[in-house]
PDB file of C-alpha atoms in Angstrom:
ATOM      1  CA  MET U   1       3.537 -20.855  33.015  1.00 48.00           C
ATOM      2  CA  SER U   2       3.944 -20.487  36.725  1.00 45.00           C
ATOM      3  CA  LEU U   3       5.829 -17.191  36.424  1.00 47.00           C
ATOM      4  CA  LEU U   4       3.788 -15.404  33.539  1.00 55.00           C
ATOM      5  CA  ARG U   5       0.559 -16.115  35.270  1.00 55.00           C
ATOM      6  CA  PRO U   6       0.998 -13.788  38.234  1.00 50.00           C
ATOM      7  CA  PHE U   7       2.065 -11.145  35.912  1.00 50.00           C
ATOM      8  CA  THR U   8      -0.904 -11.474  33.780  1.00 50.00           C
ATOM      9  CA  ARG U   9      -3.187 -11.988  36.873  1.00 54.00           C
ATOM     10  CA  SER U  10      -1.896  -8.815  38.333  1.00 48.00           C
ATOM     11  CA  ILE U  11      -2.569  -6.849  35.169  1.00 46.00           C
ATOM     12  CA  ARG U  12      -5.974  -8.227  35.025  1.00 48.00           C
ATOM     13  CA  SER U  13      -6.636  -7.386  38.682  1.00 50.00           C
ATOM     14  CA  ASN U  14      -5.640  -3.726  37.954  1.00 46.00           C
ATOM     15  CA  LEU U  15      -7.922  -3.672  34.990  1.00 46.00           C
ATOM     16  CA  SER U  16     -10.730  -5.151  36.921  1.00 48.00           C
ATOM     17  CA  GLN U  17     -10.307  -2.619  39.814  1.00 45.00           C
ATOM     18  CA  ARG U  18     -10.310   0.224  37.286  1.00 43.00           C
ATOM     19  CA  SER U  19     -13.415  -1.300  35.345  1.00 42.00           C
ATOM     20  CA  SER U  20     -11.385  -1.229  32.340  1.00 42.00           C
ATOM     21  CA  ILE U  21     -12.177  -4.226  30.658  1.00 40.00           C
ATOM     22  CA  ARG U  22     -15.778  -5.026  31.048  1.00 40.00           C
ATOM     23  CA  SER U  23     -17.929  -6.553  28.443  1.00 38.00           C
ATOM     24  CA  LEU U  24     -20.209  -3.397  27.848  1.00 35.00           C
ATOM     25  CA  HIS U  25     -21.968  -3.070  24.861  1.00 38.00           C
ATOM     26  CA  ALA U  26     -23.239   0.181  23.760  1.00 39.00           C
ATOM     27  CA  SER U  27     -26.677   0.306  22.096  1.00 38.00           C
ATOM     28  CA  SER U  28     -26.846   0.763  18.251  1.00 38.00           C
ATOM     29  CA  PRO U  29     -27.333   4.153  16.940  1.00 40.00           C
ATOM     30  CA  VAL U  30     -30.650   5.240  16.212  1.00 37.00           C
ATOM     31  CA  LEU U  31     -31.180   5.996  12.420  1.00 34.00           C
ATOM     32  CA  LYS U  32     -32.847   9.436  12.103  1.00 39.00           C
ATOM     33  CA  LYS U  33     -33.887  11.390   9.186  1.00 39.00           C
ATOM     34  CA  LYS U  34     -31.299  13.674   7.879  1.00 39.00           C
ATOM     35  CA  SER U  35     -32.064  17.241   8.526  1.00 39.00           C
ATOM     36  CA  LYS U  36     -30.406  20.583   7.710  1.00 38.00           C
ATOM     37  CA  SER U  37     -27.605  21.821  10.177  1.00 39.00           C
ATOM     38  CA  ALA U  38     -25.105  24.744  10.648  1.00 37.00           C
ATOM     39  CA  VAL U  39     -22.492  22.530   9.090  1.00 40.00           C
ATOM     40  CA  GLU U  40     -22.012  23.478   5.726  1.00 40.00           C
ATOM     41  CA  HIS U  41     -20.212  20.551   4.414  1.00 44.00           C
ATOM     42  CA  ASP U  42     -21.205  16.735   4.224  1.00 47.00           C
ATOM     43  CA  GLU U  43     -18.880  14.251   5.268  1.00 46.00           C
ATOM     44  CA  ASP U  44     -18.365  13.018   2.063  1.00 45.00           C
ATOM     45  CA  GLU U  45     -17.113  16.136   0.573  1.00 41.00           C
ATOM     46  CA  PHE U  46     -14.128  16.088   2.748  1.00 44.00           C
ATOM     47  CA  ILE U  47     -12.821  12.525   2.030  1.00 43.00           C
ATOM     48  CA  PRO U  48     -12.855  11.139  -1.586  1.00 40.00           C
ATOM     49  CA  GLU U  49     -12.896   7.532  -2.328  1.00 41.00           C
ATOM     50  CA  ASP U  50      -9.111   7.564  -3.214  1.00 42.00           C
ATOM     51  CA  ASP U  51      -6.516   8.943  -0.934  1.00 46.00           C
ATOM     52  CA  LEU U  52      -5.906  12.597  -2.055  1.00 42.00           C
ATOM     53  CA  PHE U  53      -2.132  12.298  -0.896  1.00 44.00           C
ATOM     54  CA  GLY U  54      -1.412   8.697  -1.400  1.00 47.00           C
ATOM     55  CA  SER U  55       0.529   9.014  -4.831  1.00 39.00           C
ATOM     56  CA  VAL U  56       2.220  12.467  -3.452  1.00 42.00           C
ATOM     57  CA  THR U  57       5.629  12.291  -2.175  1.00 42.00           C
ATOM     58  CA  SER U  58       8.176  14.940  -1.059  1.00 42.00           C
ATOM     59  CA  GLU U  59      11.022  13.502  -3.167  1.00 45.00           C
ATOM     60  CA  PRO U  60      12.528  16.390  -5.359  1.00 45.00           C
ATOM     61  CA  ALA U  61      11.979  16.341  -8.949  1.00 47.00           C
ATOM     62  CA  HIS U  62      14.760  15.231 -11.262  1.00 47.00           C
ATOM     63  CA  SER U  63      16.040  17.071 -14.343  1.00 45.00           C
ATOM     64  CA  SER U  64      15.001  15.960 -17.845  1.00 45.00           C
ATOM     65  CA  LYS U  65      18.653  14.704 -18.309  1.00 49.00           C
ATOM     66  CA  GLY U  66      18.485  12.448 -15.256  1.00 49.00           C
ATOM     67  CA  GLY U  67      20.983  14.400 -13.342  1.00 50.00           C
ATOM     68  CA  ALA U  68      20.673  15.968  -9.926  1.00 54.00           C
ATOM     69  CA  SER U  69      17.776  18.241  -9.426  1.00 64.00           C
ATOM     70  CA  SER U  70      18.226  21.951  -9.369  1.00 75.00           C
ATOM     71  CA  PRO U  71      18.047  24.082  -6.173  1.00 71.00           C
ATOM     72  CA  SER U  72      15.167  25.650  -7.671  1.00 72.00           C
ATOM     73  CA  ALA U  73      13.499  22.196  -8.346  1.00 69.00           C
ATOM     74  CA  ILE U  74      14.135  21.055  -4.758  1.00 71.00           C
ATOM     75  CA  ALA U  75      12.694  24.303  -3.345  1.00 68.00           C
ATOM     76  CA  ALA U  76       9.475  23.789  -5.610  1.00 67.00           C
ATOM     77  CA  ALA U  77       9.280  20.174  -4.292  1.00 68.00           C
ATOM     78  CA  ALA U  78       9.551  21.163  -0.646  1.00 69.00           C
ATOM     79  CA  LYS U  79       6.918  24.125  -0.848  1.00 62.00           C
ATOM     80  CA  LYS U  80       4.777  21.575  -2.690  1.00 66.00           C
ATOM     81  CA  ALA U  81       5.223  19.027   0.131  1.00 62.00           C
ATOM     82  CA  GLU U  82       4.573  21.811   2.727  1.00 65.00           C
ATOM     83  CA  SER U  83       1.278  22.882   0.993  1.00 64.00           C
ATOM     84  CA  ILE U  84       0.006  19.392   0.934  1.00 66.00           C
ATOM     85  CA  ASN U  85       0.898  18.778   4.590  1.00 71.00           C
ATOM     86  CA  GLN U  86      -1.027  21.983   5.367  1.00 73.00           C
ATOM     87  CA  MET U  87      -3.788  20.987   3.330  1.00 79.00           C
ATOM     88  CA  ARG U  88      -4.030  17.534   5.016  1.00 76.00           C
ATOM     89  CA  GLU U  89      -3.955  19.088   8.388  1.00 85.00           C
ATOM     90  CA  GLN U  90      -6.827  21.549   7.633  1.00 84.00           C
ATOM     91  CA  LEU U  91      -8.749  18.509   6.182  1.00 83.00           C
ATOM     92  CA  PHE U  92      -8.415  16.747   9.339  1.00 87.00           C
ATOM     93  CA  ASP U  93      -9.157  19.555  11.597  1.00 90.00           C
ATOM     94  CA  ASP U  94     -12.359  20.292   9.603  1.00 87.00           C
ATOM     95  CA  TYR U  95     -13.408  16.961   9.381  1.00 84.00           C
ATOM     96  CA  ARG U  96     -12.981  16.254  13.097  1.00 89.00           C
ATOM     97  CA  SER U  97     -14.975  19.381  13.773  1.00 88.00           C
ATOM     98  CA  THR U  98     -17.745  18.062  11.811  1.00 85.00           C
ATOM     99  CA  VAL U  99     -17.838  14.664  13.247  1.00 88.00           C
ATOM    100  CA  ILE U 100     -17.867  16.098  16.878  1.00 87.00           C
ATOM    101  CA  TYR U 101     -20.601  18.511  16.190  1.00 83.00           C
ATOM    102  CA  ARG U 102     -22.795  15.718  14.856  1.00 84.00           C
ATOM    103  CA  LEU U 103     -22.018  13.721  17.948  1.00 85.00           C
ATOM    104  CA  GLU U 104     -22.510  16.317  20.314  1.00 83.00           C
ATOM    105  CA  GLY U 105     -25.845  17.031  18.749  1.00 73.00           C
ATOM    106  CA  ILE U 106     -26.897  13.515  18.574  1.00 69.00           C
ATOM    107  CA  LYS U 107     -30.114  14.278  20.250  1.00 69.00           C
ATOM    108  CA  ASP U 108     -30.829  17.332  18.174  1.00 71.00           C
ATOM    109  CA  LYS U 109     -33.043  16.516  15.290  1.00 70.00           C
ATOM    110  CA  ARG U 110     -31.836  19.540  13.451  1.00 73.00           C
ATOM    111  CA  ARG U 111     -28.518  18.190  13.217  1.00 73.00           C
ATOM    112  CA  PRO U 112     -27.669  15.111  11.054  1.00 75.00           C
ATOM    113  CA  ASP U 113     -26.446  12.201  12.634  1.00 74.00           C
ATOM    114  CA  PRO U 114     -22.812  10.969  12.300  1.00 77.00           C
ATOM    115  CA  ARG U 115     -22.425   8.116   9.917  1.00 80.00           C
ATOM    116  CA  LEU U 116     -20.708   4.845  10.753  1.00 78.00           C
ATOM    117  CA  GLY U 117     -17.857   5.225   8.743  1.00 86.00           C
ATOM    118  CA  SER U 118     -16.919   8.637  10.075  1.00 88.00           C
ATOM    119  CA  ILE U 119     -14.023   7.380  12.235  1.00 92.00           C
ATOM    120  CA  ASP U 120     -12.697   5.274   9.260  1.00 92.00           C
ATOM    121  CA  LEU U 121     -12.687   8.325   7.115  1.00 88.00           C
ATOM    122  CA  LEU U 122     -10.852  10.466   9.689  1.00 91.00           C
ATOM    123  CA  LEU U 123      -8.224   7.853  10.190  1.00 93.00           C
ATOM    124  CA  ARG U 124      -7.536   7.993   6.274  1.00 91.00           C
ATOM    125  CA  VAL U 125      -5.987  11.467   6.798  1.00 90.00           C
ATOM    126  CA  VAL U 126      -4.446  11.015  10.151  1.00 92.00           C
ATOM    127  CA  ASP U 127      -0.616  11.665   9.477  1.00 88.00           C
ATOM    128  CA  SER U 128       0.812  12.609  12.898  1.00 90.00           C
ATOM    129  CA  GLN U 129       1.146  11.232  16.581  1.00 90.00           C
ATOM    130  CA  THR U 130      -0.853  14.468  17.661  1.00 92.00           C
ATOM    131  CA  GLN U 131      -3.795  13.666  15.249  1.00 94.00           C
ATOM    132  CA  LEU U 132      -3.858  10.160  16.443  1.00 95.00           C
ATOM    133  CA  GLU U 133      -4.223  11.357  20.140  1.00 94.00           C
ATOM    134  CA  ALA U 134      -7.028  13.556  18.859  1.00 94.00           C
ATOM    135  CA  VAL U 135      -8.861  10.657  17.429  1.00 96.00           C
ATOM    136  CA  THR U 136      -8.973   9.074  20.758  1.00 96.00           C
ATOM    137  CA  ASP U 137     -11.072  11.802  21.801  1.00 95.00           C
ATOM    138  CA  VAL U 138     -13.516  11.377  19.020  1.00 94.00           C
ATOM    139  CA  LEU U 139     -13.713   7.642  19.996  1.00 95.00           C
ATOM    140  CA  GLN U 140     -14.595   8.659  23.651  1.00 94.00           C
ATOM    141  CA  LYS U 141     -17.203  11.059  22.411  1.00 92.00           C
ATOM    142  CA  TRP U 142     -18.481   8.343  20.053  1.00 92.00           C
ATOM    143  CA  ARG U 143     -18.919   5.998  22.919  1.00 92.00           C
ATOM    144  CA  ASN U 144     -20.538   8.556  25.175  1.00 90.00           C
ATOM    145  CA  ALA U 145     -22.966   8.957  22.413  1.00 88.00           C
ATOM    146  CA  LYS U 146     -24.000   5.646  22.822  1.00 88.00           C
ATOM    147  CA  MET U 147     -22.675   4.388  19.503  1.00 89.00           C
ATOM    148  CA  THR U 148     -20.976   1.162  18.890  1.00 91.00           C
ATOM    149  CA  ILE U 149     -17.457   1.345  17.395  1.00 93.00           C
ATOM    150  CA  PRO U 150     -17.672  -0.995  14.330  1.00 93.00           C
ATOM    151  CA  LYS U 151     -15.142  -3.975  14.312  1.00 94.00           C
ATOM    152  CA  GLN U 152     -13.284  -2.987  11.339  1.00 94.00           C
ATOM    153  CA  THR U 153     -12.888   0.584  12.530  1.00 95.00           C
ATOM    154  CA  GLY U 154     -11.015  -0.735  15.599  1.00 96.00           C
ATOM    155  CA  GLU U 155      -8.788  -2.633  13.584  1.00 96.00           C
ATOM    156  CA  ASN U 156      -8.213   0.441  11.441  1.00 96.00           C
ATOM    157  CA  PHE U 157      -7.304   2.592  14.509  1.00 97.00           C
ATOM    158  CA  LEU U 158      -5.118  -0.010  15.971  1.00 97.00           C
ATOM    159  CA  GLY U 159      -3.216  -0.456  12.434  1.00 96.00           C
ATOM    160  CA  ARG U 160      -2.850   3.406  12.378  1.00 96.00           C
ATOM    161  CA  CYS U 161      -1.279   3.111  15.894  1.00 97.00           C
ATOM    162  CA  THR U 162       1.234   0.669  14.879  1.00 96.00           C
ATOM    163  CA  SER U 163       1.986   2.425  11.415  1.00 95.00           C
ATOM    164  CA  LEU U 164       2.664   5.683  13.503  1.00 94.00           C
ATOM    165  CA  LYS U 165       4.832   3.744  16.107  1.00 94.00           C
ATOM    166  CA  ARG U 166       2.411   4.547  18.917  1.00 96.00           C
ATOM    167  CA  PRO U 167       1.720   1.254  20.517  1.00 97.00           C
ATOM    168  CA  ASP U 168       1.213   3.186  23.940  1.00 97.00           C
ATOM    169  CA  VAL U 169      -2.004   4.816  22.253  1.00 97.00           C
ATOM    170  CA  ALA U 170      -3.298   1.173  21.299  1.00 97.00           C
ATOM    171  CA  LEU U 171      -2.811  -0.067  24.938  1.00 97.00           C
ATOM    172  CA  LYS U 172      -4.477   2.878  26.455  1.00 97.00           C
ATOM    173  CA  VAL U 173      -7.503   2.623  24.229  1.00 97.00           C
ATOM    174  CA  LEU U 174      -7.546  -1.394  24.721  1.00 97.00           C
ATOM    175  CA  SER U 175      -7.165  -1.288  28.407  1.00 95.00           C
ATOM    176  CA  GLU U 176     -10.074   1.044  28.747  1.00 95.00           C
ATOM    177  CA  ARG U 177     -12.821  -0.502  26.490  1.00 94.00           C
ATOM    178  CA  SER U 178     -15.646   0.884  28.552  1.00 93.00           C
ATOM    179  CA  LYS U 179     -14.365   4.337  27.761  1.00 95.00           C
ATOM    180  CA  TYR U 180     -13.368   4.052  24.007  1.00 96.00           C
ATOM    181  CA  GLY U 181     -15.192   0.951  22.827  1.00 95.00           C
ATOM    182  CA  VAL U 182     -12.475  -0.491  20.715  1.00 97.00           C
ATOM    183  CA  ASP U 183     -11.920  -4.388  20.538  1.00 96.00           C
ATOM    184  CA  LEU U 184      -8.939  -6.368  19.999  1.00 96.00           C
ATOM    185  CA  THR U 185     -10.347  -8.869  17.389  1.00 95.00           C
ATOM    186  CA  SER U 186      -7.591 -10.840  15.944  1.00 95.00           C
ATOM    187  CA  LEU U 187      -4.086 -12.365  16.934  1.00 95.00           C
ATOM    188  CA  SER U 188      -2.444 -10.865  13.903  1.00 96.00           C
ATOM    189  CA  THR U 189      -3.191  -7.204  15.236  1.00 97.00           C
ATOM    190  CA  ALA U 190      -2.120  -8.135  18.704  1.00 97.00           C
ATOM    191  CA  ARG U 191       1.236  -9.296  17.094  1.00 97.00           C
ATOM    192  CA  SER U 192       1.540  -6.014  15.240  1.00 97.00           C
ATOM    193  CA  ILE U 193       1.252  -4.074  18.256  1.00 98.00           C
ATOM    194  CA  LEU U 194       3.773  -6.187  20.065  1.00 97.00           C
ATOM    195  CA  ARG U 195       6.054  -5.668  17.167  1.00 97.00           C
ATOM    196  CA  ALA U 196       5.528  -2.075  17.410  1.00 97.00           C
ATOM    197  CA  ILE U 197       6.530  -2.403  21.403  1.00 96.00           C
ATOM    198  CA  HIS U 198       9.652  -4.256  20.478  1.00 95.00           C
ATOM    199  CA  SER U 199      10.637  -1.700  17.713  1.00 95.00           C
ATOM    200  CA  ARG U 200      10.276   0.971  20.540  1.00 94.00           C
ATOM    201  CA  ALA U 201      12.174  -0.975  23.020  1.00 91.00           C
ATOM    202  CA  ILE U 202      15.312  -1.164  20.786  1.00 90.00           C
ATOM    203  CA  SER U 203      14.960   2.192  19.438  1.00 90.00           C
ATOM    204  CA  GLN U 204      17.364   5.190  20.428  1.00 82.00           C
ATOM    205  CA  ASP U 205      14.402   7.586  20.597  1.00 86.00           C
ATOM    206  CA  GLU U 206      14.141   8.849  24.054  1.00 84.00           C
ATOM    207  CA  SER U 207      11.048  10.904  23.147  1.00 85.00           C
ATOM    208  CA  ALA U 208       9.287   7.416  22.989  1.00 89.00           C
ATOM    209  CA  LYS U 209       7.343   6.698  26.178  1.00 92.00           C
ATOM    210  CA  PRO U 210       5.869   3.448  27.033  1.00 95.00           C
ATOM    211  CA  PHE U 211       2.073   3.171  28.290  1.00 95.00           C
ATOM    212  CA  THR U 212       3.181   1.766  31.598  1.00 94.00           C
ATOM    213  CA  ASP U 213       6.626   2.169  33.286  1.00 92.00           C
ATOM    214  CA  SER U 214       8.494   0.061  30.773  1.00 91.00           C
ATOM    215  CA  TRP U 215       8.390  -1.717  27.300  1.00 93.00           C
ATOM    216  CA  LEU U 216       8.698  -4.952  28.937  1.00 91.00           C
ATOM    217  CA  ASN U 217       5.496  -4.182  31.172  1.00 91.00           C
ATOM    218  CA  ASP U 218       3.711  -2.708  28.142  1.00 95.00           C
ATOM    219  CA  ALA U 219       4.378  -6.418  26.486  1.00 94.00           C
ATOM    220  CA  LEU U 220       3.034  -8.098  29.623  1.00 91.00           C
ATOM    221  CA  LEU U 221      -0.074  -5.933  29.688  1.00 93.00           C
ATOM    222  CA  LEU U 222      -0.670  -6.799  26.121  1.00 95.00           C
ATOM    223  CA  ALA U 223      -0.157 -10.493  27.073  1.00 92.00           C
ATOM    224  CA  GLY U 224      -2.662  -9.965  29.735  1.00 91.00           C
ATOM    225  CA  LEU U 225      -5.315  -8.397  27.574  1.00 93.00           C
ATOM    226  CA  THR U 226      -5.528 -11.083  24.849  1.00 93.00           C
ATOM    227  CA  PRO U 227      -7.306 -13.628  26.891  1.00 91.00           C
ATOM    228  CA  HIS U 228      -9.799 -10.867  27.809  1.00 91.00           C
ATOM    229  CA  TYR U 229     -10.556 -10.411  24.276  1.00 94.00           C
ATOM    230  CA  GLY U 230     -11.012 -14.147  23.421  1.00 94.00           C
ATOM    231  CA  LEU U 231      -7.745 -14.658  21.757  1.00 94.00           C
ATOM    232  CA  GLY U 232      -5.985 -17.044  24.142  1.00 91.00           C
ATOM    233  CA  GLU U 233      -2.637 -16.513  25.694  1.00 89.00           C
ATOM    234  CA  LEU U 234      -0.355 -14.357  23.534  1.00 90.00           C
ATOM    235  CA  GLN U 235       2.921 -16.358  24.453  1.00 86.00           C
ATOM    236  CA  SER U 236       1.451 -19.527  23.049  1.00 88.00           C
ATOM    237  CA  ASP U 237       1.874 -17.895  19.542  1.00 92.00           C
ATOM    238  CA  PRO U 238       5.563 -18.668  18.406  1.00 90.00           C
ATOM    239  CA  ALA U 239       5.982 -15.436  16.625  1.00 93.00           C
ATOM    240  CA  SER U 240       4.698 -13.529  19.687  1.00 93.00           C
ATOM    241  CA  ARG U 241       6.724 -15.551  22.121  1.00 90.00           C
ATOM    242  CA  GLU U 242       9.915 -14.789  20.321  1.00 90.00           C
ATOM    243  CA  LEU U 243       9.301 -10.972  20.451  1.00 92.00           C
ATOM    244  CA  LEU U 244       8.300 -11.139  24.108  1.00 91.00           C
ATOM    245  CA  ILE U 245      11.591 -12.875  24.795  1.00 88.00           C
ATOM    246  CA  ARG U 246      13.616 -10.201  22.923  1.00 90.00           C
ATOM    247  CA  ILE U 247      11.840  -7.332  24.690  1.00 91.00           C
ATOM    248  CA  ALA U 248      12.548  -8.999  28.107  1.00 88.00           C
ATOM    249  CA  LYS U 249      16.102  -9.530  27.167  1.00 86.00           C
ATOM    250  CA  LYS U 250      16.375  -5.816  26.225  1.00 86.00           C
ATOM    251  CA  ALA U 251      14.848  -4.872  29.577  1.00 80.00           C
ATOM    252  CA  GLY U 252      17.890  -6.602  31.086  1.00 75.00           C
ATOM    253  CA  GLU U 253      19.081 -10.073  32.329  1.00 48.00           C
ATOM    254  CA  GLU U 254      17.739  -9.446  35.869  1.00 43.00           C
ATOM    255  CA  GLY U 255      14.806  -9.792  38.287  1.00 52.00           C
ATOM    256  CA  GLN U 256      11.437  -9.996  36.456  1.00 58.00           C
ATOM    257  CA  ALA U 257      12.868  -9.745  32.984  1.00 62.00           C
ATOM    258  CA  ALA U 258      15.201 -12.709  33.688  1.00 60.00           C
ATOM    259  CA  GLU U 259      12.479 -14.861  35.064  1.00 69.00           C
ATOM    260  CA  VAL U 260      10.293 -14.026  31.885  1.00 70.00           C
ATOM    261  CA  VAL U 261      12.848 -14.983  29.531  1.00 64.00           C
ATOM    262  CA  ILE U 262      13.475 -18.289  31.261  1.00 63.00           C
ATOM    263  CA  GLU U 263       9.707 -19.166  31.349  1.00 69.00           C
ATOM    264  CA  LEU U 264       9.378 -18.077  27.660  1.00 66.00           C
ATOM    265  CA  GLN U 265      12.339 -20.139  26.517  1.00 63.00           C
ATOM    266  CA  ASN U 266      11.191 -23.203  28.369  1.00 65.00           C
ATOM    267  CA  LEU U 267       7.769 -22.939  26.704  1.00 57.00           C
ATOM    268  CA  ARG U 268       9.387 -22.573  23.257  1.00 55.00           C
ATOM    269  CA  THR U 269      11.434 -25.926  23.978  1.00 58.00           C
ATOM    270  CA  GLN U 270       8.405 -27.731  24.887  1.00 55.00           C
ATOM    271  CA  THR U 271       6.469 -26.877  21.730  1.00 47.00           C
ATOM    272  CA  VAL U 272       9.195 -27.681  19.404  1.00 42.00           C
TER     273      VAL U 272
END
């Protein structure tokens, strides 16, 4: 693909200059004997096996006769929802503080070591874009502590990025592996990120900002990253190619966007 290759080559060149995508492997965490610390709560006390909030909704309760909810019932439901949101935020803040405390004291034998599933548990209560950004800080501290991000943890984080419609955060982390330690391990995950980019590209939400200077370049960046992670060319996947075409068309039928559309459409014709 003569036109796509320069784009992906340029992206890879930029990543190489920034030492963004390097096959760096952090050493495994040293298992230490658990000791007493100033942290009062253990990690498991924060997050139970089942999601505390998974079955709770903010829908107003209906009257026993099946009619519309009364104003008092609606107010009560709203108050309950607000209370649950506050509990969730507090849970996130407390647990994040505990994880960071342990990470920053990893060489202090008086502090217990962070557990390998700490980030996964933290992700279970992430419910906002602000909290998602806060998790990236935890990833960086985890990496600085010379600890490896487990494969499933990386998948869970990227999945949370797409469910919260923040493909830009996913791209930020994936384009700086040496800093965050998250790997892109499956084509299905890459496709999900691409869907999120497409969703943002066609939305009317002006507050949504791409990671690069445009959603099209975000899509091309992702296409440039997949070979680095051993997943091959993203545009070779039919579903991903269709999404790339749609994103390029949305960007406008001129210049780079039009060329990308033509190349991808030609590839689609050749592989039918």
